[in-house]
Short mmCIF file of C-alpha atoms in Angstrom, two decimals:
data_model
loop_
_atom_site.label_atom_id
_atom_site.label_comp_id
_atom_site.label_asym_id
_atom_site.label_seq_id
_atom_site.Cartn_x
_atom_site.Cartn_y
_atom_site.Cartn_z
CA UNK A 1 84.47 79.90 95.46
CA UNK A 2 86.04 80.63 99.16
CA UNK A 3 89.21 80.72 97.24
CA UNK A 4 88.12 82.94 94.57
CA UNK A 5 86.63 85.21 97.41
CA UNK A 6 89.79 85.44 99.12
CA UNK A 7 91.78 86.22 96.10
CA UNK A 8 89.42 89.23 94.95
CA UNK A 9 89.09 90.83 98.42
CA UNK A 10 93.02 91.19 98.54
CA UNK A 11 93.33 92.68 94.76
CA UNK A 12 93.36 96.31 94.44
CA UNK A 13 89.58 98.34 94.53
CA UNK A 14 90.75 100.55 91.66
CA UNK A 15 93.51 102.41 89.77
CA UNK A 16 96.29 104.59 91.76
CA UNK A 17 96.92 107.70 90.57
CA UNK A 18 99.68 109.65 92.44
CA UNK A 19 101.64 112.51 91.71
CA UNK A 20 104.32 111.09 89.46
CA UNK A 21 102.17 107.80 88.41
CA UNK A 22 99.49 106.17 87.45
CA UNK A 23 98.84 102.36 88.19
CA UNK A 24 95.86 99.78 87.52
CA UNK A 25 96.01 96.10 87.47
CA UNK A 26 93.43 93.05 86.34
CA UNK A 27 93.57 89.45 87.34
CA UNK A 28 91.65 87.36 84.54
CA UNK A 29 90.30 84.14 86.80
CA UNK A 30 90.57 80.51 85.02
CA UNK A 31 87.98 78.13 85.96
CA UNK A 32 90.21 76.59 89.07
CA UNK A 33 91.55 79.54 91.42
CA UNK A 34 95.30 80.09 91.23
CA UNK A 35 97.58 82.10 93.67
CA UNK A 36 97.86 85.01 91.27
CA UNK A 37 98.10 88.00 93.49
CA UNK A 38 98.91 91.56 92.69
CA UNK A 39 99.09 95.41 94.59
CA UNK A 40 100.18 98.45 94.69
CA UNK A 41 99.91 101.45 97.36
CA UNK A 42 102.41 104.54 98.26
CA UNK A 43 105.13 104.45 100.58
CA UNK A 44 105.28 108.07 101.65
CA UNK A 45 104.24 110.90 99.22
CA UNK A 46 107.10 110.44 96.95
CA UNK A 47 107.25 106.77 96.72
CA UNK A 48 104.86 103.58 95.53
CA UNK A 49 105.72 99.99 96.26
CA UNK A 50 104.36 98.10 92.93
CA UNK A 51 104.34 93.55 93.34
CA UNK A 52 103.16 90.96 91.09
CA UNK A 53 103.39 87.50 92.26
CA UNK A 54 102.08 83.93 91.52
CA UNK A 55 101.93 81.23 94.27
CA UNK A 56 102.16 77.13 93.43
CA UNK A 57 99.16 75.10 93.49
CA UNK A 58 95.94 75.59 93.39
CA UNK A 59 92.30 76.33 95.48
CA UNK A 60 92.12 77.95 99.29
CA UNK A 61 95.50 76.84 100.37
CA UNK A 62 97.06 79.21 97.37
CA UNK A 63 94.56 81.86 98.06
CA UNK A 64 95.49 81.82 102.07
CA UNK A 65 99.46 81.90 101.63
CA UNK A 66 98.96 84.70 98.86
CA UNK A 67 96.88 86.55 101.52
CA UNK A 68 99.74 86.39 104.08
CA UNK A 69 102.68 87.36 101.69
CA UNK A 70 100.87 90.35 100.75
CA UNK A 71 100.43 91.06 104.20
CA UNK A 72 104.03 90.41 105.40
CA UNK A 73 105.30 92.86 102.25
CA UNK A 74 103.44 95.26 103.02
CA UNK A 75 104.45 95.36 106.77
CA UNK A 76 107.98 94.77 106.11
CA UNK A 77 108.25 97.69 103.60
CA UNK A 78 107.87 100.40 105.78
CA UNK A 79 111.40 99.24 107.89
CA UNK A 80 113.25 97.48 104.86
CA UNK A 81 114.56 99.25 102.05
CA UNK A 82 116.83 97.18 101.09
CA UNK A 83 114.63 94.72 98.66
CA UNK A 84 117.04 91.82 98.32
CA UNK A 85 117.60 91.53 102.54
CA UNK A 86 113.29 91.83 102.46
CA UNK A 87 113.07 88.79 99.59
CA UNK A 88 115.64 87.00 101.52
CA UNK A 89 114.09 86.74 104.66
CA UNK A 90 110.84 85.19 103.01
CA UNK A 91 112.77 82.54 101.21
CA UNK A 92 114.27 81.70 104.38
CA UNK A 93 111.05 81.76 105.93
CA UNK A 94 109.30 79.70 103.57
CA UNK A 95 112.16 76.90 104.24
CA UNK A 96 110.28 73.01 104.66
CA UNK A 97 111.87 69.92 104.00
CA UNK A 98 108.79 68.72 102.31
CA UNK A 99 109.22 67.73 98.67
CA UNK A 100 105.90 69.17 97.54
CA UNK A 101 106.07 72.70 99.89
CA UNK A 102 105.02 75.58 98.28
CA UNK A 103 107.08 78.61 96.64
CA UNK A 104 106.19 81.48 94.52
CA UNK A 105 107.49 83.45 92.26
CA UNK A 106 107.33 87.45 93.11
CA UNK A 107 108.11 90.99 91.40
CA UNK A 108 108.54 93.51 94.10
CA UNK A 109 109.42 97.21 93.20
CA UNK A 110 110.28 100.27 94.47
CA UNK A 111 109.45 103.59 92.54
CA UNK A 112 111.18 107.13 93.77
CA UNK A 113 108.81 110.12 92.32
CA UNK A 114 111.42 112.71 92.70
CA UNK A 115 114.16 110.61 90.31
CA UNK A 116 112.10 108.29 88.27
CA UNK A 117 114.47 105.43 89.63
CA UNK A 118 112.82 101.89 90.08
CA UNK A 119 114.40 99.65 92.38
CA UNK A 120 113.33 95.86 92.11
CA UNK A 121 114.05 92.17 92.56
CA UNK A 122 112.66 89.70 90.60
CA UNK A 123 112.41 86.44 92.39
CA UNK A 124 111.93 83.89 89.59
CA UNK A 125 109.13 85.86 87.86
CA UNK A 126 108.95 86.30 84.58
CA UNK A 127 110.69 88.65 82.48
CA UNK A 128 108.44 91.50 82.93
CA UNK A 129 108.78 95.15 80.93
CA UNK A 130 109.67 98.74 80.55
CA UNK A 131 108.35 100.19 77.56
CA UNK A 132 110.00 103.50 76.49
CA UNK A 133 107.98 106.67 75.73
CA UNK A 134 110.10 106.44 72.06
CA UNK A 135 108.76 102.91 71.58
CA UNK A 136 112.17 100.92 73.11
CA UNK A 137 111.29 97.96 75.30
CA UNK A 138 113.62 97.01 78.09
CA UNK A 139 113.69 93.07 79.95
CA UNK A 140 113.78 93.67 83.26
CA UNK A 141 114.89 89.41 84.22
CA UNK A 142 115.10 87.48 87.03
CA UNK A 143 117.51 88.19 89.91
CA UNK A 144 116.87 85.54 92.04
CA UNK A 145 114.88 82.14 92.49
CA UNK A 146 111.48 81.38 93.50
CA UNK A 147 111.48 81.80 96.78
CA UNK A 148 110.52 78.51 99.19
CA UNK A 149 111.56 76.74 96.06
CA UNK A 150 115.61 76.11 97.18
CA UNK A 151 116.04 78.59 100.10
CA UNK A 152 119.29 80.86 100.74
CA UNK A 153 120.32 81.45 97.33
CA UNK A 154 120.31 85.24 97.79
CA UNK A 155 119.11 87.97 95.48
CA UNK A 156 119.98 91.02 93.93
CA UNK A 157 118.52 94.39 93.70
CA UNK A 158 118.58 96.17 90.38
CA UNK A 159 117.19 99.17 89.24
CA UNK A 160 116.35 101.10 85.95
CA UNK A 161 115.44 105.09 85.48
CA UNK A 162 112.12 105.73 84.38
CA UNK A 163 111.44 109.04 81.86
CA UNK A 164 108.20 110.84 81.37
CA UNK A 165 105.74 109.04 79.67
CA UNK A 166 107.66 105.88 80.37
CA UNK A 167 105.63 102.71 81.50
CA UNK A 168 106.04 99.58 83.45
CA UNK A 169 104.05 96.21 82.76
CA UNK A 170 104.27 93.35 84.94
CA UNK A 171 102.38 90.22 84.29
CA UNK A 172 102.01 86.22 85.57
CA UNK A 173 102.88 83.44 83.69
CA UNK A 174 99.21 83.03 82.66
CA UNK A 175 99.48 85.54 80.11
CA UNK A 176 102.08 84.56 78.02
CA UNK A 177 101.51 80.66 78.29
CA UNK A 178 97.49 81.43 76.96
CA UNK A 179 97.47 78.42 74.39
CA UNK A 180 95.51 78.50 71.14
CA UNK A 181 93.66 75.19 69.71
CA UNK A 182 97.08 73.75 67.74
CA UNK A 183 98.50 74.61 71.76
CA UNK A 184 100.72 77.44 70.59
CA UNK A 185 101.29 79.87 73.58
CA UNK A 186 100.76 83.81 73.14
CA UNK A 187 104.08 84.64 73.86
CA UNK A 188 106.66 87.12 74.75
CA UNK A 189 106.98 88.49 70.92
CA UNK A 190 103.37 89.05 70.52
CA UNK A 191 103.03 90.70 74.23
CA UNK A 192 106.11 93.00 73.47
CA UNK A 193 104.67 93.70 70.14
CA UNK A 194 101.59 95.09 71.71
CA UNK A 195 103.06 96.81 74.38
CA UNK A 196 105.56 98.60 71.75
CA UNK A 197 102.41 99.63 69.84
CA UNK A 198 100.20 101.34 72.24
CA UNK A 199 102.78 103.09 74.77
CA UNK A 200 101.48 106.07 73.92
CA UNK A 201 97.95 105.21 75.16
CA UNK A 202 96.08 105.53 77.99
CA UNK A 203 96.77 102.37 80.99
CA UNK A 204 92.64 101.31 81.07
CA UNK A 205 92.85 100.96 77.18
CA UNK A 206 96.36 98.96 77.31
CA UNK A 207 95.34 96.67 79.65
CA UNK A 208 91.94 96.05 77.48
CA UNK A 209 94.21 95.43 74.30
CA UNK A 210 96.53 92.78 75.88
CA UNK A 211 93.47 91.36 77.41
CA UNK A 212 91.69 91.24 74.47
CA UNK A 213 94.23 89.86 72.55
CA UNK A 214 95.08 87.05 74.82
CA UNK A 215 91.26 85.94 74.69
CA UNK A 216 91.27 86.36 70.94
CA UNK A 217 94.23 84.04 70.63
CA UNK A 218 92.85 81.28 73.24
CA UNK A 219 89.79 81.29 71.31
CA UNK A 220 87.23 78.79 72.46
CA UNK A 221 90.11 77.26 74.83
CA UNK A 222 89.58 76.97 78.65
CA UNK A 223 92.28 79.46 80.27
CA UNK A 224 94.24 76.82 82.12
CA UNK A 225 95.63 79.51 84.71
CA UNK A 226 94.51 83.16 85.84
CA UNK A 227 96.45 85.66 83.97
CA UNK A 228 97.36 89.13 85.52
CA UNK A 229 98.26 92.68 84.22
CA UNK A 230 99.74 95.52 85.96
CA UNK A 231 100.84 98.70 84.20
CA UNK A 232 102.48 101.72 85.16
CA UNK A 233 102.73 104.89 83.55
CA UNK A 234 105.48 107.44 85.34
CA UNK A 235 104.61 111.40 84.72
CA UNK A 236 105.95 113.93 87.22
CA UNK A 237 102.39 115.60 86.07
CA UNK A 238 100.22 112.42 86.59
CA UNK A 239 98.51 114.13 89.69
CA UNK A 240 98.09 117.19 88.85
CA UNK A 241 96.33 116.65 85.33
CA UNK A 242 93.38 114.58 86.77
#
């Protein structure tokens, strides 16, 4: 219960409606508290940060590490503009000789409203998606190892440019690894098909549809892990239309 309360207190209270993007997210808890986390917040008037991650382990320990990571990332983003250097510093600070030391996966991105340029580091996290307004989907693959796993490997910052109507969809492994009664996972192919089919809908409807599909796939099975989803739609008219 303590771990769950820590986790819930640190998640965003609602969607972010900015002048160039709408962002929303949900976390579907499993019976045992995992280390899923996500956040989004403006850094400047023309820039928004978005992140999703998953800490190894369960319970209060994972929740406390999640809390520390979120605070550290948010504080350092104000001064460190190079995402690869930022994540590398976090990775080295997690260095430990203990064989069961915690580690985590992280997808961290900055979106510029003026240009639509999305700069990101995928530190051992699942391949994420950009869904184009025309129905195309692009994969945002890993650009480095999970921080704390084998520190010192370094990271690569990559970028992609979003156009009006394009969407970014982030998630944790608890979503695609959701299994049905036969042990078949929900999988990336099902997720991508839903994202393509609902590319023009509003974000709450998109999140709800993916959630419903994962729950239907699981059926009566108990969720083995938390599942987190974050969606962002880029539009320079986003703020003015609301």
